[in-house]
Amino acid sequence: MSDHPTSPVTPPPGLWESIDGLCAWLDANRPVDGPDGLLLRILKLSEEVGEVAQAVVGATGQNPRKGTTHTWDDVQSELCDVAVTALVALRTLTPAAPEVFARHLEEVTRRSLGPRRPDVSEV
């Protein structure tokens, strides 16, 4: 499918500028404003995750009626849509999205890749 990076990946140049631009474009063209608009933007994630599931089912040919309808490239694209949608939702929720995301990623990385705790059987 794809290779896993072996070193930390930095955000692409202009990531948050692109997210800000997408938020502004969505804000200018949204049919629902206020708290409901915020909730709908967050709920958009569910739709995108469903599209990932549909692409995986299609890439693996799990629906015998339809057969293979997607590729693993389609799955990658749908996963990217989920990531962008999540970042847009986060940015909609707070103007400090870059800092919030960086802190959260740092914490997840520390918890997951930080110093290994000895297993109970090793003590």
Coordinates of C-alpha atoms in Angstrom, one line a residue:
M1 CA 0.0 0.0 0.0
S2 CA 2.4 2.7 1.2
D3 CA 5.7 3.2 2.9
H4 CA 5.7 4.6 6.5
P5 CA 8.0 7.6 7.1
T6 CA 10.9 6.8 9.4
S7 CA 11.4 10.4 10.6
P8 CA 9.0 13.0 11.9
V9 CA 7.0 14.7 9.3
T10 CA 6.5 18.5 9.3
P11 CA 3.4 20.1 8.1
P12 CA 3.5 21.1 4.4
P13 CA 4.3 24.7 3.8
G14 CA 1.1 26.7 3.9
L15 CA -1.0 24.0 5.6
W16 CA -2.7 26.4 8.0
E17 CA -2.9 29.2 5.4
S18 CA -4.8 26.7 3.2
I19 CA -7.1 25.7 6.2
D20 CA -7.8 29.3 6.9
G21 CA -8.6 29.9 3.2
L22 CA -11.0 26.9 3.2
C23 CA -12.7 28.1 6.4
A24 CA -13.2 31.6 4.9
W25 CA -14.6 30.1 1.7
L26 CA -16.9 27.9 3.7
D27 CA -18.0 30.8 6.0
A28 CA -18.8 32.9 2.9
N29 CA -20.9 30.1 1.4
R30 CA -22.6 28.4 4.3
P31 CA -26.4 28.1 4.3
V32 CA -26.5 27.7 8.1
D33 CA -24.9 30.2 10.5
G34 CA -24.1 30.3 14.2
P35 CA -23.9 27.3 16.5
D36 CA -25.8 25.1 14.1
G37 CA -23.3 25.9 11.4
L38 CA -20.5 24.9 13.7
L39 CA -22.1 21.6 14.6
L40 CA -22.8 20.8 10.9
R41 CA -19.2 21.5 10.1
I42 CA -18.0 19.1 12.8
L43 CA -20.6 16.5 11.7
K44 CA -19.2 16.7 8.2
L45 CA -16.4 14.4 9.6
S46 CA -18.9 11.6 9.8
E47 CA -19.8 11.9 6.2
E48 CA -16.1 11.8 5.2
V49 CA -15.3 8.8 7.4
G50 CA -18.2 7.0 5.7
E51 CA -16.6 7.7 2.4
V52 CA -13.4 6.1 3.7
A53 CA -15.4 3.0 4.7
Q54 CA -17.1 3.0 1.3
A55 CA -13.7 3.2 -0.5
V56 CA -12.2 0.4 1.6
V57 CA -15.2 -1.8 0.9
G58 CA -14.8 -1.0 -2.8
A59 CA -11.1 -1.5 -2.9
T60 CA -11.4 -4.9 -1.3
G61 CA -14.4 -6.0 -3.4
Q62 CA -16.4 -6.8 -0.2
N63 CA -19.8 -6.1 -1.9
P64 CA -20.3 -9.0 -4.3
R65 CA -23.0 -7.1 -6.2
K66 CA -20.6 -4.3 -7.0
G67 CA -17.2 -6.0 -7.0
T68 CA -14.1 -3.9 -6.9
T69 CA -15.1 -0.3 -7.3
H70 CA -12.3 1.7 -5.7
T71 CA -8.5 1.6 -5.5
W72 CA -6.2 2.1 -2.5
D73 CA -5.4 5.5 -4.0
D74 CA -9.1 6.3 -3.5
V75 CA -8.8 5.3 0.1
Q76 CA -5.8 7.5 0.5
S77 CA -7.7 10.4 -1.0
E78 CA -10.7 9.9 1.3
L79 CA -8.4 9.7 4.3
C80 CA -6.9 13.1 3.3
D81 CA -10.4 14.5 3.0
V82 CA -11.0 13.3 6.6
A83 CA -7.8 15.0 7.8
V84 CA -8.6 18.3 6.0
T85 CA -12.2 18.2 7.2
A86 CA -11.0 17.7 10.8
L87 CA -8.5 20.6 10.6
V88 CA -11.2 22.8 9.1
A89 CA -13.6 21.9 12.0
L90 CA -10.8 22.5 14.5
R91 CA -10.0 25.9 12.9
T92 CA -13.7 26.8 13.0
L93 CA -13.8 26.0 16.7
T94 CA -10.8 28.0 17.6
P95 CA -8.5 30.5 15.9
A96 CA -5.6 28.9 17.9
A97 CA -6.0 25.6 15.9
P98 CA -2.4 25.4 14.8
E99 CA -1.2 25.6 18.4
V100 CA -3.9 23.3 19.8
F101 CA -3.1 20.7 17.1
A102 CA 0.6 21.0 17.6
R103 CA 0.3 20.5 21.4
H104 CA -2.1 17.6 21.0
L105 CA 0.2 15.9 18.4
E106 CA 3.2 16.4 20.7
E107 CA 1.3 14.8 23.6
V108 CA 0.1 11.8 21.5
T109 CA 3.6 11.4 20.2
R110 CA 5.1 11.6 23.7
R111 CA 2.6 9.1 25.1
S112 CA 3.0 6.7 22.1
L113 CA 6.7 7.0 21.3
G114 CA 8.2 8.3 24.5
P115 CA 10.3 6.3 26.9
R116 CA 9.1 2.7 27.1
R117 CA 7.7 1.6 30.5
P118 CA 9.0 -1.7 31.7
D119 CA 6.5 -4.5 31.3
V120 CA 5.2 -6.0 34.6
S121 CA 6.9 -9.3 33.7
E122 CA 10.2 -7.5 33.3
V123 CA 10.2 -6.0 36.8

